Coordinates of C-alpha atoms and ligand atoms in Angstrom, one line a residue:
M1 CA 70.1 90.2 110.0
R2 CA 72.9 87.8 109.2
I3 CA 76.1 89.0 107.6
D4 CA 79.0 86.8 106.3
V5 CA 82.3 88.3 105.2
V6 CA 84.9 86.3 103.3
S7 CA 88.4 87.8 103.2
I8 CA 92.1 86.8 103.2
F9 CA 92.5 89.4 106.0
P10 CA 89.8 88.6 108.6
D11 CA 91.6 90.8 111.2
Y12 CA 90.9 93.8 108.9
L13 CA 87.2 93.4 110.0
A14 CA 88.0 93.7 113.7
P15 CA 86.5 97.2 114.0
L16 CA 83.1 95.6 113.5
D17 CA 83.4 94.6 117.2
L18 CA 83.4 98.3 118.2
S19 CA 80.9 101.1 118.7
L20 CA 77.3 100.7 117.6
I21 CA 77.9 97.8 115.3
G22 CA 79.8 95.9 118.0
K23 CA 76.9 96.6 120.4
A24 CA 74.3 95.5 117.8
R25 CA 76.2 92.2 117.6
Q26 CA 76.3 91.8 121.4
D27 CA 72.6 92.6 121.5
G28 CA 71.8 89.9 118.9
L29 CA 70.5 92.5 116.3
L30 CA 73.3 91.6 113.9
D31 CA 74.7 88.1 113.5
L32 CA 78.0 88.7 111.8
H33 CA 80.5 86.0 110.8
V34 CA 84.0 86.7 109.3
H35 CA 85.6 83.8 107.3
D36 CA 89.2 83.4 106.3
L37 CA 89.3 82.5 102.6
R38 CA 92.6 80.7 103.1
S39 CA 90.9 78.1 105.3
F40 CA 89.1 76.9 102.2
T41 CA 92.3 76.1 100.3
T42 CA 93.7 72.6 100.1
D43 CA 97.4 73.1 99.2
R44 CA 100.2 73.4 101.7
H45 CA 100.8 77.1 100.8
R46 CA 97.1 78.0 101.2
T47 CA 97.2 79.6 97.7
V48 CA 94.4 81.9 96.8
D49 CA 95.8 83.6 93.7
D50 CA 97.5 82.8 90.3
T51 CA 98.6 84.6 87.2
P52 CA 96.0 86.1 84.8
Y53 CA 95.0 84.3 81.6
G54 CA 95.9 86.6 78.7
G55 CA 98.8 88.1 80.5
G56 CA 99.2 91.4 82.2
A57 CA 100.3 92.7 85.6
G58 CA 99.1 91.4 88.9
M59 CA 97.5 88.2 90.2
V60 CA 93.9 87.0 90.1
M61 CA 92.0 85.2 92.9
K62 CA 91.5 81.5 92.1
P63 CA 87.9 80.3 91.8
E64 CA 87.9 77.1 93.9
P65 CA 88.6 78.6 97.3
W66 CA 85.8 81.1 96.7
A67 CA 83.4 78.4 95.6
Q68 CA 84.2 76.4 98.8
A69 CA 83.8 79.5 101.1
L70 CA 80.6 80.6 99.5
S71 CA 79.1 77.1 99.6
A72 CA 79.9 77.0 103.3
V73 CA 78.0 80.2 103.8
V74 CA 75.0 78.9 101.8
E75 CA 74.9 75.7 103.9
A76 CA 75.0 77.7 107.2
R77 CA 72.1 79.9 106.3
P78 CA 68.8 79.5 108.2
E79 CA 66.3 76.9 106.9
G80 CA 63.8 78.5 104.5
A81 CA 65.7 81.8 104.3
R82 CA 65.5 83.8 101.1
K83 CA 68.3 83.7 98.6
P84 CA 71.1 85.7 100.2
V85 CA 72.6 88.8 98.5
L86 CA 76.3 88.5 97.6
I87 CA 77.9 91.9 97.6
V88 CA 81.1 92.0 95.6
P89 CA 83.0 95.2 96.5
S90 CA 84.5 96.4 93.2
P91 CA 85.4 99.8 91.7
A92 CA 83.6 98.4 88.6
G93 CA 80.3 98.0 90.5
E94 CA 77.1 100.1 91.0
R95 CA 77.7 103.0 93.3
F96 CA 77.0 102.4 97.0
T97 CA 74.4 105.0 98.1
Q98 CA 72.1 105.7 101.1
A99 CA 69.2 104.4 98.9
L100 CA 71.1 101.1 98.4
A101 CA 71.9 101.0 102.2
Y102 CA 68.2 101.2 102.9
E103 CA 67.4 98.5 100.3
L104 CA 70.1 96.2 101.8
A105 CA 68.8 96.8 105.3
E106 CA 65.6 95.0 104.3
E107 CA 67.4 91.8 103.5
E108 CA 67.7 88.8 105.9
H109 CA 71.2 87.8 104.8
L110 CA 74.1 89.6 103.2
T111 CA 77.4 88.1 102.2
F112 CA 80.5 90.1 101.2
A113 CA 83.3 88.8 99.1
C114 CA 86.4 90.8 99.6
G115 CA 88.6 90.8 96.5
R116 CA 92.4 91.5 96.6
Y117 CA 95.0 91.7 93.8
E118 CA 93.3 92.3 90.4
G119 CA 90.1 90.8 91.7
I120 CA 88.3 87.4 91.6
D121 CA 88.0 85.0 88.7
E122 CA 84.8 86.1 86.9
R123 CA 83.4 82.5 86.7
V124 CA 82.9 82.6 90.5
F125 CA 80.1 85.2 90.0
E126 CA 78.4 83.1 87.2
W127 CA 78.5 80.1 89.5
A128 CA 77.3 82.1 92.5
Q129 CA 74.1 83.2 90.8
E130 CA 72.7 79.8 91.4
H131 CA 72.8 80.4 95.2
F132 CA 72.9 84.2 95.6
E133 CA 71.7 87.5 94.2
V134 CA 75.0 88.8 93.0
R135 CA 75.6 92.6 93.2
P136 CA 79.0 94.2 92.4
V137 CA 79.1 97.4 94.4
S138 CA 81.6 100.3 94.4
L139 CA 82.4 102.5 97.3
G140 CA 83.3 105.3 94.9
D141 CA 85.3 106.2 91.8
Y142 CA 88.8 105.3 93.1
V143 CA 90.7 102.0 93.6
L144 CA 91.4 100.5 97.0
N145 CA 93.8 97.6 97.7
G146 CA 91.1 95.2 98.8
G147 CA 87.4 95.0 99.5
E148 CA 87.7 95.1 103.3
V149 CA 87.6 98.9 103.7
A150 CA 84.5 99.0 101.5
V151 CA 82.9 96.2 103.6
L152 CA 83.5 98.2 106.8
A153 CA 81.8 101.2 105.3
M154 CA 78.9 99.2 103.9
V155 CA 78.2 97.1 107.0
E156 CA 78.2 100.3 109.1
A157 CA 75.9 102.2 106.7
V158 CA 73.5 99.2 106.5
G159 CA 73.8 98.1 110.2
R160 CA 72.9 101.5 111.6
L161 CA 69.5 101.3 109.7
L162 CA 68.5 98.1 111.4
P163 CA 65.8 98.6 114.1
G164 CA 67.3 99.2 117.5
V165 CA 70.9 99.8 116.4
V166 CA 70.8 103.7 116.6
G167 CA 69.2 104.7 120.0
N168 CA 67.0 107.5 118.6
P169 CA 65.7 106.5 115.1
E170 CA 64.6 110.1 114.6
S171 CA 68.3 110.9 114.1
L172 CA 68.3 108.8 110.9
V173 CA 65.5 110.9 109.3
E174 CA 67.2 114.3 108.8
E175 CA 70.6 113.1 107.8
S176 CA 72.5 113.9 104.6
H177 CA 71.1 111.9 101.6
S178 CA 67.9 110.7 103.5
D179 CA 65.9 113.3 101.4
G180 CA 68.3 113.7 98.5
L181 CA 70.0 116.7 100.1
L182 CA 73.0 117.3 102.3
E183 CA 72.4 117.9 106.0
Y184 CA 72.2 121.5 107.4
P185 CA 75.0 122.7 109.8
V186 CA 74.7 121.7 113.4
Y187 CA 75.8 123.5 116.6
T188 CA 75.9 122.8 120.4
K189 CA 76.7 124.7 123.6
P190 CA 78.2 127.2 124.3
S191 CA 76.2 129.6 122.1
Q192 CA 79.3 131.9 121.9
W193 CA 82.7 130.2 121.2
R194 CA 85.9 132.0 120.3
G195 CA 84.0 135.0 119.1
R196 CA 81.6 133.0 117.0
E197 CA 77.9 132.8 117.6
V198 CA 75.3 130.2 116.9
P199 CA 72.8 131.5 114.2
A200 CA 70.2 133.4 116.2
V201 CA 67.2 131.6 114.7
L202 CA 68.4 128.3 116.5
L203 CA 68.0 130.1 119.8
S204 CA 64.6 131.6 119.0
G205 CA 62.4 128.7 120.0
N206 CA 60.4 129.2 116.8
H207 CA 60.2 125.7 115.4
G208 CA 58.7 126.8 112.1
K209 CA 61.4 129.3 111.5
I210 CA 64.1 126.8 112.6
A211 CA 62.8 124.2 110.2
Q212 CA 62.8 126.7 107.3
W213 CA 66.3 127.9 108.1
R214 CA 67.5 124.3 108.2
R215 CA 65.9 123.5 104.8
H216 CA 67.4 126.6 103.2
E217 CA 70.8 125.7 104.6
Q218 CA 70.4 122.3 103.1
Y219 CA 69.8 123.9 99.6
R220 CA 72.7 126.2 100.0
R221 CA 75.1 123.5 101.1
T222 CA 74.0 121.1 98.5
A223 CA 74.2 123.7 95.7
E224 CA 77.8 124.6 96.8
R225 CA 79.2 121.1 97.5
R226 CA 77.0 118.7 95.4
P227 CA 75.1 120.5 92.7
D228 CA 74.6 117.2 90.9
L229 CA 72.2 116.2 93.7
L230 CA 70.0 119.3 93.1
E231 CA 69.8 118.8 89.3
G232 CA 66.4 117.0 88.7
F233 CA 65.4 117.2 92.4
D234 CA 61.7 116.8 92.9
A235 CA 60.5 120.3 93.7
G236 CA 56.8 120.0 92.7
N237 CA 55.4 120.7 96.2
L238 CA 57.9 123.1 97.7
P239 CA 56.7 126.1 99.7
R240 CA 57.1 129.5 98.1
A241 CA 59.9 130.5 100.4
D242 CA 61.9 127.4 99.3
R243 CA 61.3 128.2 95.7
S244 CA 62.6 131.8 96.2
E245 CA 65.7 130.5 98.0
L246 CA 66.4 128.0 95.2
H247 CA 65.9 130.8 92.6
V248 CA 68.5 132.9 94.4
L249 CA 70.8 129.9 94.3
G250 CA 70.4 129.7 90.5
Y251 CA 67.7 127.0 90.1
D252 CA 64.3 127.1 88.4
I253 CA 61.5 124.6 88.6
V254 CA 60.6 123.1 85.3
A255 CA 57.8 120.5 85.2
G256 CA 58.2 120.0 89.0
R257 CA 62.0 119.4 88.8
L258 CA 64.9 121.7 89.7
V259 CA 66.9 122.9 86.7
R260 CA 70.1 124.9 87.0
R261 CA 69.8 128.3 85.1
P262 CA 72.5 128.8 82.5
I263 CA 75.1 131.3 83.8
G264 CA 75.4 134.6 81.9
Ligands
SAM301 N1 91.6 95.4 88.9 C1 90.4 95.9 89.5 C2 89.8 97.0 88.7 O1 90.5 97.7 88.0 O2 88.5 97.1 88.7 C3 90.8 96.5 90.9 C4 91.2 95.6 91.9 S1 91.5 96.3 93.5 C5 93.2 96.6 93.4 C6 91.4 94.9 94.6 C7 90.1 94.8 95.3 O3 89.8 96.0 96.0 C8 88.8 94.7 94.4 O4 88.7 93.3 93.9 C9 87.7 95.1 95.3 O5 87.3 94.1 96.2 C10 88.4 96.2 96.1 N2 88.1 97.5 95.7 C11 89.0 98.4 95.1 N3 88.4 99.6 94.9 C12 87.1 99.5 95.3 C13 86.0 100.4 95.4 N4 86.1 101.6 94.9 N5 84.9 100.0 95.9 C14 84.8 98.7 96.4 N6 85.8 97.8 96.4 C15 86.9 98.2 95.9

């Protein structure tokens, strides 16, 4: 996969040289390029922002440096490659999820446009649709100072799904959000630590019982921390023991979907 990131703070993306993503780059699994938006300006001050039309606080990123930078990305893409996806980090975008990470991991080429100030002149995205599939994406319902932190998170979440990046691909299967639930609690040696024991079932060697315990812990944890994930969860084919566990947690199955029982 090729990834291009455009930012006025290219050094912000330095952590992408580290750990598994850094190794994936070294191994040629990820071809990642970071571009300084200011190098696409033409004035002496390398200006990238100006005051907003209509008034109001803050500055807006000028369109022309963005058009120049994104044109350079389009020109550098491999011959015959599909239209690249342009991810625009924005608190006003669709929510970034594990499902979207899987979808993006199927792409050949992703480009990220890191906004700053009050964001980028909207006309850039209208123009960019000729060359990219444009997707505004939010990391969550809060406001950051710039798109770089969001890009670090998204590149890591997508990059680790590429074949060969994570040593044991099995470890991707049972993670939080891979099946719509949060992950079960995990433990390692020693089995006794500061007066606390590992749940006995994990030492039993009974794989069926361990799998059931883990699934039930997933339900419990998800009900406690993220009940929104359980509402509407596809429960059509769950074993009887799982249904009982969910009943205890306050959920019924209606037309194959989990529904929270009204309290009281
Ligand atoms: N005025 C914008 C608004 O209210 O939607 C916020 C601009 S924010 C201060 C500057 C930049 O940070 C945005 O252009 C975007 O690139 C990035 N950003 C801020 N919050 C984000 C979030 N939750 N997810 C992704 N990117 C975000």
